[in-house]
């Protein structure tokens, strides 16, 4: 349906504009420089743009993972927003897992990889610094936040009734017992040292459970999670929708906490690109950003969410039963342990949330991810002193601003900081003083 609409729309642009084409082509003669003599819908889209906003290329290859975080990328393509801004050849490429995405961006699209796409934090920083790419530094730019919220921690059914909820006071004994018996609680995520591991660690540590000594942490590819929870290879799992809800619906587990409960309006996943691609194609980068921003606004109109689900759940994209996404997308969660949540402000959000703009990549959030990396010993202690310079290099909020202004979007944040953040346990993170946050935490490695 969506594919059909999209194709029809493109055909419509091509035919409807055909009569006006000769005059348009005359006016645009010789420019933009990359125009081929053949009349294509791509050229029409490019000609309709202001001359200084014509992208250097119409082509880009973006990686994504089949979770709600990817919705703005899929929608930008399927609803024609990429084409509207002249990016008529955007390849949205499903990645087998986060490791594959990393390997593909390392080689770039010319070698069969990708130019950028969807990332957990702080992956673009770790790739830029060569930390997860065998010391090969591949400079990347963080350009836009895809979403806030939309993730959860799911726990296996056999642990129901043990007090494993947002606050786990009642489960303290359980963690002590499993540790003493040498059968530690196993919590999994899809890629180490990024969002999903941070959410598990934050949740447990805030509850007085040391994730490094009291439990076992492991990496499990998303596709194997349901099976691993069924067989007991893991007890808990942190990931994006539709996985947590699927675990509840298949009656193999329950949701102990939504990440939106751990940290309301928390930063989640991002669009980041190879720096060499952006430096070579600054206008195409901004075209892409405008398209994704417009898609994010479309996604945040709850009247569109039914259509959004229809589009993303197709075989080409997530390949899931649309029913699994219906309730989480509206902020309705059957937590599976008797608890229910019905609150649109707890749903995955793409343009606006309780704290303001979602799409804008706040530098203060990058700083939290780097600070949290220091907290758990993933990055050396002196990284905190270097963090500000590194963030200035990697986070290109300036390009986001330029794109938003060119497109005439409102809600442009005035600061690179969202200010003081507060977590469910009352802990505060002041981006002006990350050391004070580290000092305030009882459980940490640093
Ligand atoms: Ca996620």
mmCIF file with all atom_site columns, C-alpha atoms in Angstrom, residues 187-194 196-198 200-201 217-221 225 234 236-239:
data_model
loop_
_atom_site.group_PDB
_atom_site.id
_atom_site.type_symbol
_atom_site.label_atom_id
_atom_site.label_alt_id
_atom_site.label_comp_id
_atom_site.label_asym_id
_atom_site.label_entity_id
_atom_site.label_seq_id
_atom_site.pdbx_PDB_ins_code
_atom_site.Cartn_x
_atom_site.Cartn_y
_atom_site.Cartn_z
_atom_site.occupancy
_atom_site.B_iso_or_equiv
_atom_site.pdbx_formal_charge
_atom_site.auth_seq_id
_atom_site.auth_comp_id
_atom_site.auth_asym_id
_atom_site.auth_atom_id
_atom_site.pdbx_PDB_model_num
ATOM 1  C CA . UNK A 1 187 ? 20.711 -9.615  31.748 1.00 0.00 ? 187 UNK A CA 1
ATOM 2  C CA . UNK A 1 188 ? 21.233 -9.147  28.011 1.00 0.00 ? 188 UNK A CA 1
ATOM 3  C CA . UNK A 1 189 ? 21.437 -6.360  25.464 1.00 0.00 ? 189 UNK A CA 1
ATOM 4  C CA . UNK A 1 190 ? 22.044 -6.331  21.724 1.00 0.00 ? 190 UNK A CA 1
ATOM 5  C CA . UNK A 1 191 ? 25.375 -4.470  21.756 1.00 0.00 ? 191 UNK A CA 1
ATOM 6  C CA . UNK A 1 192 ? 27.760 -3.810  24.637 1.00 0.00 ? 192 UNK A CA 1
ATOM 7  C CA . UNK A 1 193 ? 28.702 -0.411  26.086 1.00 0.00 ? 193 UNK A CA 1
ATOM 8  C CA . UNK A 1 194 ? 25.764 1.440   24.531 1.00 0.00 ? 194 UNK A CA 1
ATOM 9  C CA . UNK A 1 196 ? 20.700 -0.894  26.240 1.00 0.00 ? 196 UNK A CA 1
ATOM 10 C CA . UNK A 1 197 ? 23.543 -1.862  28.557 1.00 0.00 ? 197 UNK A CA 1
ATOM 11 C CA . UNK A 1 198 ? 23.361 1.597   30.154 1.00 0.00 ? 198 UNK A CA 1
ATOM 12 C CA . UNK A 1 200 ? 20.075 -2.122  32.602 1.00 0.00 ? 200 UNK A CA 1
ATOM 13 C CA . UNK A 1 201 ? 23.052 -0.849  34.564 1.00 0.00 ? 201 UNK A CA 1
ATOM 14 C CA . UNK A 1 217 ? 25.688 -9.169  31.662 1.00 0.00 ? 217 UNK A CA 1
ATOM 15 C CA . UNK A 1 218 ? 25.784 -10.552 28.132 1.00 0.00 ? 218 UNK A CA 1
ATOM 16 C CA . UNK A 1 219 ? 25.265 -9.627  24.485 1.00 0.00 ? 219 UNK A CA 1
ATOM 17 C CA . UNK A 1 220 ? 22.483 -11.414 22.575 1.00 0.00 ? 220 UNK A CA 1
ATOM 18 C CA . UNK A 1 221 ? 21.469 -10.522 18.997 1.00 0.00 ? 221 UNK A CA 1
ATOM 19 C CA . UNK A 1 225 ? 16.296 -12.943 22.268 1.00 0.00 ? 225 UNK A CA 1
ATOM 20 C CA . UNK A 1 234 ? 18.944 -15.103 29.819 1.00 0.00 ? 234 UNK A CA 1
ATOM 21 C CA . UNK A 1 236 ? 16.315 -10.137 31.367 1.00 0.00 ? 236 UNK A CA 1
ATOM 22 C CA . UNK A 1 237 ? 16.684 -8.217  28.163 1.00 0.00 ? 237 UNK A CA 1
ATOM 23 C CA . UNK A 1 238 ? 16.802 -4.520  27.309 1.00 0.00 ? 238 UNK A CA 1
ATOM 24 C CA . UNK A 1 239 ? 15.766 -3.374  23.844 1.00 0.00 ? 239 UNK A CA 1
#
